[in-house]
CSV table of N, CA and C in Angstrom, one decimal:
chain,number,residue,atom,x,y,z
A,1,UNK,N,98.4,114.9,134.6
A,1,UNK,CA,97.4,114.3,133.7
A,1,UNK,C,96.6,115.4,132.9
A,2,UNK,N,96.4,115.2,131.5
A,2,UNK,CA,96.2,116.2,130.7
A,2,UNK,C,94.4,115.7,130.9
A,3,UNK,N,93.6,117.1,130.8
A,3,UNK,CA,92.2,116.9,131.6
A,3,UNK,C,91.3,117.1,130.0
A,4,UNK,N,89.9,116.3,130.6
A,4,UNK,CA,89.8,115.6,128.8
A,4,UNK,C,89.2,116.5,127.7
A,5,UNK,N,89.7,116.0,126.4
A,5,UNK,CA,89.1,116.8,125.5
A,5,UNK,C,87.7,116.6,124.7
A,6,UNK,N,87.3,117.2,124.1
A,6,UNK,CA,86.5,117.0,123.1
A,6,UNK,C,86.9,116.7,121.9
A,7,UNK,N,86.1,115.9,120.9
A,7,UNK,CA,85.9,115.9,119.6
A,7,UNK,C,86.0,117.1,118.9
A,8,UNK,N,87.0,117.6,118.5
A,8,UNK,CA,86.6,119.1,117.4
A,8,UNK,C,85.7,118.9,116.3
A,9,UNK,N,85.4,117.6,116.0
A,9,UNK,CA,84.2,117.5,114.6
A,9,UNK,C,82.8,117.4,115.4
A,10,UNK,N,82.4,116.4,116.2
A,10,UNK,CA,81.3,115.9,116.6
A,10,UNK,C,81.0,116.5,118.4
A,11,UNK,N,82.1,117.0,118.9
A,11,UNK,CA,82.3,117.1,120.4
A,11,UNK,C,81.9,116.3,121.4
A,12,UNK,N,82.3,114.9,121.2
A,12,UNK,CA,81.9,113.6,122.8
A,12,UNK,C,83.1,113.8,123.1
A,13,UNK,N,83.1,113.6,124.6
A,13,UNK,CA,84.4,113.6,125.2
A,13,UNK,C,85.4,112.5,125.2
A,14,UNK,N,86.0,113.0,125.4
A,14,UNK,CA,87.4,111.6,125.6
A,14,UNK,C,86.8,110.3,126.3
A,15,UNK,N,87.2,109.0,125.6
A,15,UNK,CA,86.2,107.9,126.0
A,15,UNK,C,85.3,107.5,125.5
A,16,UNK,N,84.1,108.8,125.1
A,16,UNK,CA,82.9,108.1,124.4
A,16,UNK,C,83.1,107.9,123.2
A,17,UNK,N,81.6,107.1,122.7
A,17,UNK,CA,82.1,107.1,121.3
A,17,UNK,C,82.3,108.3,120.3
A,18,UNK,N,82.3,108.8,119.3
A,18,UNK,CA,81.8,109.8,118.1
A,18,UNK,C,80.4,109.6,118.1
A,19,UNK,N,80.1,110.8,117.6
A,19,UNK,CA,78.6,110.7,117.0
A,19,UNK,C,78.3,109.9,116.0
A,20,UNK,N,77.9,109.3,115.5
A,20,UNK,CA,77.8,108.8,113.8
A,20,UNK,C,77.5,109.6,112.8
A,21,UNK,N,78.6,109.2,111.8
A,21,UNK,CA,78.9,110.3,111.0
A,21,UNK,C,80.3,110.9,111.5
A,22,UNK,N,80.7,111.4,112.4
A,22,UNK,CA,82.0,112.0,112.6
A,22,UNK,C,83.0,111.5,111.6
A,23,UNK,N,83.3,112.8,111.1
A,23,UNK,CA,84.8,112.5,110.4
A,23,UNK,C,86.0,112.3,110.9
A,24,UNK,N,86.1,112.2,112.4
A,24,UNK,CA,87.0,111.6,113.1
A,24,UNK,C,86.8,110.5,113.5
A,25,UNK,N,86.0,109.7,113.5
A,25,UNK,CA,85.8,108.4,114.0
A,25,UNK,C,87.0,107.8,113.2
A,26,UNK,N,87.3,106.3,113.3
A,26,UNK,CA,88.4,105.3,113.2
A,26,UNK,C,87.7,104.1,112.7
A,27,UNK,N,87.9,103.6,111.7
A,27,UNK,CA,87.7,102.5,111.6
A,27,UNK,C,88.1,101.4,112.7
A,28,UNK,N,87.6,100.4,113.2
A,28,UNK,CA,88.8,99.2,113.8
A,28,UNK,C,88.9,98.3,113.2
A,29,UNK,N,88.8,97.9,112.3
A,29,UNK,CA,89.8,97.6,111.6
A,29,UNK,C,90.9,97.7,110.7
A,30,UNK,N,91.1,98.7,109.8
A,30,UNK,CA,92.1,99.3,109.2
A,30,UNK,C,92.5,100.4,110.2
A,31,UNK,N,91.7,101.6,110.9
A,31,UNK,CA,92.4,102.6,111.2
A,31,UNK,C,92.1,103.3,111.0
A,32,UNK,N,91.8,103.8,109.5
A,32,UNK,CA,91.4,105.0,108.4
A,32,UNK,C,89.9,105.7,108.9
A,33,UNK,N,90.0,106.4,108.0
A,33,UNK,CA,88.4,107.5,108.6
A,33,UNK,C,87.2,106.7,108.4
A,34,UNK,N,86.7,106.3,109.5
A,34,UNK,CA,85.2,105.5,109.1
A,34,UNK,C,84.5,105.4,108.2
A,35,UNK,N,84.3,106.9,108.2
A,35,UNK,CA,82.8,107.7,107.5
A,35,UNK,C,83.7,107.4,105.7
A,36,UNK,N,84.7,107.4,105.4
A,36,UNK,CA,85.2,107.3,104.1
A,36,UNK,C,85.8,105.4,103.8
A,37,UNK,N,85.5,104.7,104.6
A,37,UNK,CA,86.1,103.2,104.7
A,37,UNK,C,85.0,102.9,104.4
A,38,UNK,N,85.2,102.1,103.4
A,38,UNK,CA,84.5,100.4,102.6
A,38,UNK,C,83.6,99.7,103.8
A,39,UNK,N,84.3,99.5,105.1
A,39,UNK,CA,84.2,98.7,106.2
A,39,UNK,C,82.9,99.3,107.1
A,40,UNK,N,82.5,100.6,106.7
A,40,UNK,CA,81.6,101.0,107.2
A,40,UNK,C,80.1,100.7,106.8
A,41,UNK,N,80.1,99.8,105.8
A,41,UNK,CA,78.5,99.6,105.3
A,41,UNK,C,78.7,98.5,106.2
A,42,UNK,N,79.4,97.9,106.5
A,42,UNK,CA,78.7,96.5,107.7
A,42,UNK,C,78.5,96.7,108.7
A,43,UNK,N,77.7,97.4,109.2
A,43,UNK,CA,76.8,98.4,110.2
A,43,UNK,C,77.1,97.0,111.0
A,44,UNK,N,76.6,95.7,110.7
A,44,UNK,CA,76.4,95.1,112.3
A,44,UNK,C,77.6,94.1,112.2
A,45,UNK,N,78.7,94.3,111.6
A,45,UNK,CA,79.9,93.7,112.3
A,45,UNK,C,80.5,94.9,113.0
A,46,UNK,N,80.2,96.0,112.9
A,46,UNK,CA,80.8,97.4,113.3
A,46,UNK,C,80.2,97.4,115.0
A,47,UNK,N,78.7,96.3,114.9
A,47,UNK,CA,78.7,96.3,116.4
A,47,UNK,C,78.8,96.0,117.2
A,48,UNK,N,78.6,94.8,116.3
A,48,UNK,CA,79.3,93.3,117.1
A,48,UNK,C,81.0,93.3,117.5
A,49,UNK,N,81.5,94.2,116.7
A,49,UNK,CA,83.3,94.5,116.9
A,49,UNK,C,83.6,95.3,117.8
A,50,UNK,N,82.7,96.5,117.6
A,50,UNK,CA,82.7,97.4,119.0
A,50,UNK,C,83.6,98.5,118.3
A,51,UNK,N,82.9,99.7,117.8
A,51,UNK,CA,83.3,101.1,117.8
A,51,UNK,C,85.1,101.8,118.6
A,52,UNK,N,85.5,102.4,118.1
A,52,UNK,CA,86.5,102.3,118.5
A,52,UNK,C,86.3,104.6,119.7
A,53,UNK,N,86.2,104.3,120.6
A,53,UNK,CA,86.2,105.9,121.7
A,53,UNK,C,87.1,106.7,120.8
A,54,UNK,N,86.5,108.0,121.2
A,54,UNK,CA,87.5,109.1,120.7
A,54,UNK,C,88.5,109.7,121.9
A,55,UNK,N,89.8,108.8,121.3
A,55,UNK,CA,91.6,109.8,122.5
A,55,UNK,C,92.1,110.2,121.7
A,56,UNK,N,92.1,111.4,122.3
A,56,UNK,CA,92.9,112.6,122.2
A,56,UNK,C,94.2,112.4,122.1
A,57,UNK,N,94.6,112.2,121.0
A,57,UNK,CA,96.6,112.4,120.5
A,57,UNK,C,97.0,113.5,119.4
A,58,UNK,N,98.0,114.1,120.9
A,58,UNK,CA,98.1,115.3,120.1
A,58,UNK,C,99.1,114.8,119.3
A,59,UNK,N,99.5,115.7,118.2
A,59,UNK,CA,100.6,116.0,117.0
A,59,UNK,C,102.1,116.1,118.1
A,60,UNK,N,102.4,115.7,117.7
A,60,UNK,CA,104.0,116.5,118.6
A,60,UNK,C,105.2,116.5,117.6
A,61,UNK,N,106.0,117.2,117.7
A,61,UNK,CA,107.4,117.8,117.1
A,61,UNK,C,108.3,116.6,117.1
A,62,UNK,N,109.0,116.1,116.0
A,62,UNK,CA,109.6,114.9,116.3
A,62,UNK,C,111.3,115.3,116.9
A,63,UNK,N,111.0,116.7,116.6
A,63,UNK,CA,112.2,117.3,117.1
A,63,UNK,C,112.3,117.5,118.6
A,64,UNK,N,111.8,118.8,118.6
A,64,UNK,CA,111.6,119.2,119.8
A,64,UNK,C,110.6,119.2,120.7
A,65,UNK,N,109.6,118.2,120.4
A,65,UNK,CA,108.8,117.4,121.4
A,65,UNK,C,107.5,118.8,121.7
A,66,UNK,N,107.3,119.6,120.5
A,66,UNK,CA,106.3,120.8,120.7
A,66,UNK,C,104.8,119.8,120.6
A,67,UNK,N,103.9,120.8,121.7
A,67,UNK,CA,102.8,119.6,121.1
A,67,UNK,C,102.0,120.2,120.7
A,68,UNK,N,101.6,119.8,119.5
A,68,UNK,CA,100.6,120.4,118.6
A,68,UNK,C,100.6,121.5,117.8
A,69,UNK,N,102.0,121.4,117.0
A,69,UNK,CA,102.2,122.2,116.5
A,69,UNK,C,101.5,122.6,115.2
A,70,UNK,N,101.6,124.2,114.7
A,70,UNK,CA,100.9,124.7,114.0
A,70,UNK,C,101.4,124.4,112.5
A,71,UNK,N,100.7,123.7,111.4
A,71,UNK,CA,101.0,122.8,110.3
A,71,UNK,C,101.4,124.1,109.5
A,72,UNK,N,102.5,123.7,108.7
A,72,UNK,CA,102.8,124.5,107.4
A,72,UNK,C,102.9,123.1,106.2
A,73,UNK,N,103.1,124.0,104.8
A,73,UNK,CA,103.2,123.3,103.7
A,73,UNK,C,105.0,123.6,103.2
A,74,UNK,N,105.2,123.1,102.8
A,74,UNK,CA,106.5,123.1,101.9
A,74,UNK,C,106.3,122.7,100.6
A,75,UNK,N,107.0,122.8,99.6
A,75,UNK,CA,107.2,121.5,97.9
A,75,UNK,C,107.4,120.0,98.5
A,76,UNK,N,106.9,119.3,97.5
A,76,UNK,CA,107.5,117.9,98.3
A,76,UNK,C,109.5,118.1,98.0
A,77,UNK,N,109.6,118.7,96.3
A,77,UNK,CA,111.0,118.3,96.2
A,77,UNK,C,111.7,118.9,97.5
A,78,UNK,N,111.1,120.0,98.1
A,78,UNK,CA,112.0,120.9,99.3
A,78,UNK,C,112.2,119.9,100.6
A,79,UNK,N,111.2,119.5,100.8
A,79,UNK,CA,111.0,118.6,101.7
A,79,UNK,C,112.1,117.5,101.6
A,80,UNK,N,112.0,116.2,100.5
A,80,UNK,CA,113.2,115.7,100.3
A,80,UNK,C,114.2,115.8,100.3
A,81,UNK,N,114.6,116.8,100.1
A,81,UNK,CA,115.8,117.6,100.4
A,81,UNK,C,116.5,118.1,101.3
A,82,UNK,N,115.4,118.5,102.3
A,82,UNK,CA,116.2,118.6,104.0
A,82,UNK,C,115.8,117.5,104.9
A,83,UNK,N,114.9,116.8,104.6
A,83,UNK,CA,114.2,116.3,105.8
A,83,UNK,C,114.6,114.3,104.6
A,84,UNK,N,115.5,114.0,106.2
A,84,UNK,CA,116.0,112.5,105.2
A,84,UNK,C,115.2,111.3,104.9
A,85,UNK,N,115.2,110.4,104.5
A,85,UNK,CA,113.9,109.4,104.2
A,85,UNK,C,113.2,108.6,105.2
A,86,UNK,N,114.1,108.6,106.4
A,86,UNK,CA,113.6,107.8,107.6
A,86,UNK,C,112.3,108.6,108.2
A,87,UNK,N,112.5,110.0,108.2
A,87,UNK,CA,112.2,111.0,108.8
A,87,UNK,C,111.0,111.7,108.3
A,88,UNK,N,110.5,111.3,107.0
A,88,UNK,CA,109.8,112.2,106.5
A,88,UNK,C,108.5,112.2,106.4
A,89,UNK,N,107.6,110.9,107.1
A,89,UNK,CA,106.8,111.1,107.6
A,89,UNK,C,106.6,111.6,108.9
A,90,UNK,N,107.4,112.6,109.5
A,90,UNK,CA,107.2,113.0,110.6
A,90,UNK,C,106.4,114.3,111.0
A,91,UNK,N,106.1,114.7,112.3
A,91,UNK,CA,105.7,116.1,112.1
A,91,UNK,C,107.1,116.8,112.6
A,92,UNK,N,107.0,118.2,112.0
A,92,UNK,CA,108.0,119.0,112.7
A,92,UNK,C,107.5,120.7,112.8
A,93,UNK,N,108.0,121.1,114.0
A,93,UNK,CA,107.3,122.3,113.6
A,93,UNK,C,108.0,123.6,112.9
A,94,UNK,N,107.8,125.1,112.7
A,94,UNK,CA,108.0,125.0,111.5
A,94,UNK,C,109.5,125.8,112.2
A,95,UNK,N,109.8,126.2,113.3
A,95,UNK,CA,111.1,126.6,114.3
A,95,UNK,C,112.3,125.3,113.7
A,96,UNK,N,111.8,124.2,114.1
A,96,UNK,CA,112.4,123.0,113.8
A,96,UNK,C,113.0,123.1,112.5
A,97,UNK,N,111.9,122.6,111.3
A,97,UNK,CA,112.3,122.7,109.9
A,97,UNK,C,113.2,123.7,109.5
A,98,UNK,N,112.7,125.3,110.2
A,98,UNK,CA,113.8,126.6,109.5
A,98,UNK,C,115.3,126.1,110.0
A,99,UNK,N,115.6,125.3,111.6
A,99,UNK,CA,116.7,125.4,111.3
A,99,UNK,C,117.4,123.9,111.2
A,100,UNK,N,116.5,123.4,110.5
A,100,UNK,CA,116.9,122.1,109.9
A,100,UNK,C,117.8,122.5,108.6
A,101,UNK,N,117.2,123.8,107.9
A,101,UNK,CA,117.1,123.8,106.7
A,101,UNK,C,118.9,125.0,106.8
A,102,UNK,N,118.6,125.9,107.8
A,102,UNK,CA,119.7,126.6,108.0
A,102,UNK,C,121.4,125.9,108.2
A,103,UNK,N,120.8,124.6,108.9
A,103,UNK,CA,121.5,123.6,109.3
A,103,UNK,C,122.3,122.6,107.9
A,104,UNK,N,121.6,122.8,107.2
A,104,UNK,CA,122.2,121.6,105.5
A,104,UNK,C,122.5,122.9,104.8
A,105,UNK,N,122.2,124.0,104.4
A,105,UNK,CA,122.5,125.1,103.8
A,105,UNK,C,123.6,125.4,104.4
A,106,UNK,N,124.3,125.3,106.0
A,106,UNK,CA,125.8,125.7,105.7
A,106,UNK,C,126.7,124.6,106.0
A,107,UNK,N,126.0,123.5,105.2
A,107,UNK,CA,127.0,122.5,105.1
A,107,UNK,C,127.1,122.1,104.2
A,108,UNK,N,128.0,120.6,103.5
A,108,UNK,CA,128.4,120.2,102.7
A,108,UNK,C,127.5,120.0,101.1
A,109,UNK,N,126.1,120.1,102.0
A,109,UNK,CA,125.2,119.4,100.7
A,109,UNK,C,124.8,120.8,100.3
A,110,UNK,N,124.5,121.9,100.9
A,110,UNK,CA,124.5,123.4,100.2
A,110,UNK,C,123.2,123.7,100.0
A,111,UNK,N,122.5,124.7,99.9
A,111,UNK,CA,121.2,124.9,99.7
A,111,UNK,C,120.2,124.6,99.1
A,112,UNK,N,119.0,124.2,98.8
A,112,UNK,CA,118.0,123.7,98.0
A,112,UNK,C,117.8,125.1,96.8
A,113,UNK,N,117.5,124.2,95.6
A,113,UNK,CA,117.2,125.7,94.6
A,113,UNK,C,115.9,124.6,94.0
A,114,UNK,N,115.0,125.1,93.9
A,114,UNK,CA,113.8,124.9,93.2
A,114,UNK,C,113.8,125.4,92.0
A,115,UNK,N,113.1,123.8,91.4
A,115,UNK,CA,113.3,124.2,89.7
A,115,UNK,C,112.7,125.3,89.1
A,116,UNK,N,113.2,125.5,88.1
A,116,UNK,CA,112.5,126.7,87.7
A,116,UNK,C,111.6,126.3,85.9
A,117,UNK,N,110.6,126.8,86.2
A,117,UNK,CA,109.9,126.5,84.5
A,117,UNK,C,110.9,127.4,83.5
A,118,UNK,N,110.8,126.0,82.1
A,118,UNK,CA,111.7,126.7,81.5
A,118,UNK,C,111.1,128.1,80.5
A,119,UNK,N,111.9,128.9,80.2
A,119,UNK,CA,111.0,130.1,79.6
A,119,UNK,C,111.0,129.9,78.1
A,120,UNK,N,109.6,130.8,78.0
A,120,UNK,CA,109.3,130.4,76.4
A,120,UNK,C,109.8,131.3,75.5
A,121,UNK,N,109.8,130.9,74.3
A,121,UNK,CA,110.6,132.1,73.5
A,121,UNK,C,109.7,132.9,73.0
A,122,UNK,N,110.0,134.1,72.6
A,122,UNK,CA,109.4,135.0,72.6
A,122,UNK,C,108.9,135.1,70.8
A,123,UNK,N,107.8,135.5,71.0
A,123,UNK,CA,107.4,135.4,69.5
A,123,UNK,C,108.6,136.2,68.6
């Protein structure tokens, strides 16, 4: 059993609530970030509903099951391109992706080339 964490925005422990204001809090009813949800000016259906505790869920690799892995960026077109449409909201980390990518580059579909701006002509 993994032993509890804190809030990295507000720091209450696992279970309590957030502080108010935390940008990790949850709406309960949509989900989304409290502090930026519509749903948050109704201060007293928010109490009457009951706040939603801050648990700890880590990120994990949809690959290789890493947990909490360290985020990179890609192009979106790169992205579409190796990573297939089922899959592409996933996390991966970036061990994963390199040899996702190593993996379609020596196969049939061949490597990704990013577009290139076209050049101007020269006075």
């Amino acid at each position: 059993m993994m032993p509890p964490r804190l809030c990295p925005d507000c720091g209450m422990l696992e279970g309590q609530f957030h502080r108010v204001g935390c940008s990790l809090e949850c709406c309960p009813w949509c989900g989304w970030q409290l502090i930026s949800c519509p749903h948050a000016r109704w201060r007293r259906r928010l109490a009457a509903t009951g706040r939603v505790p801050f648990i700890f869920y880590p990120w994990v690799c949809a690959r290789c099951g890493t947990l909490d892995p360290a985020m990179f960026m890609v192009p979106n077109a790169e992205w579409r391109w190796y990573i297939e449409r089922a899959r592409r909201a996933a996390i991966l980390c970036r061990s994963c992706y390199d040899q996702i990518i190593q993996l379609i580059d020596a196969g049939p579909r061949g490597r990704y080339i990013a577009p290139q701006a076209p050049e101007k002509d020269a006075p």
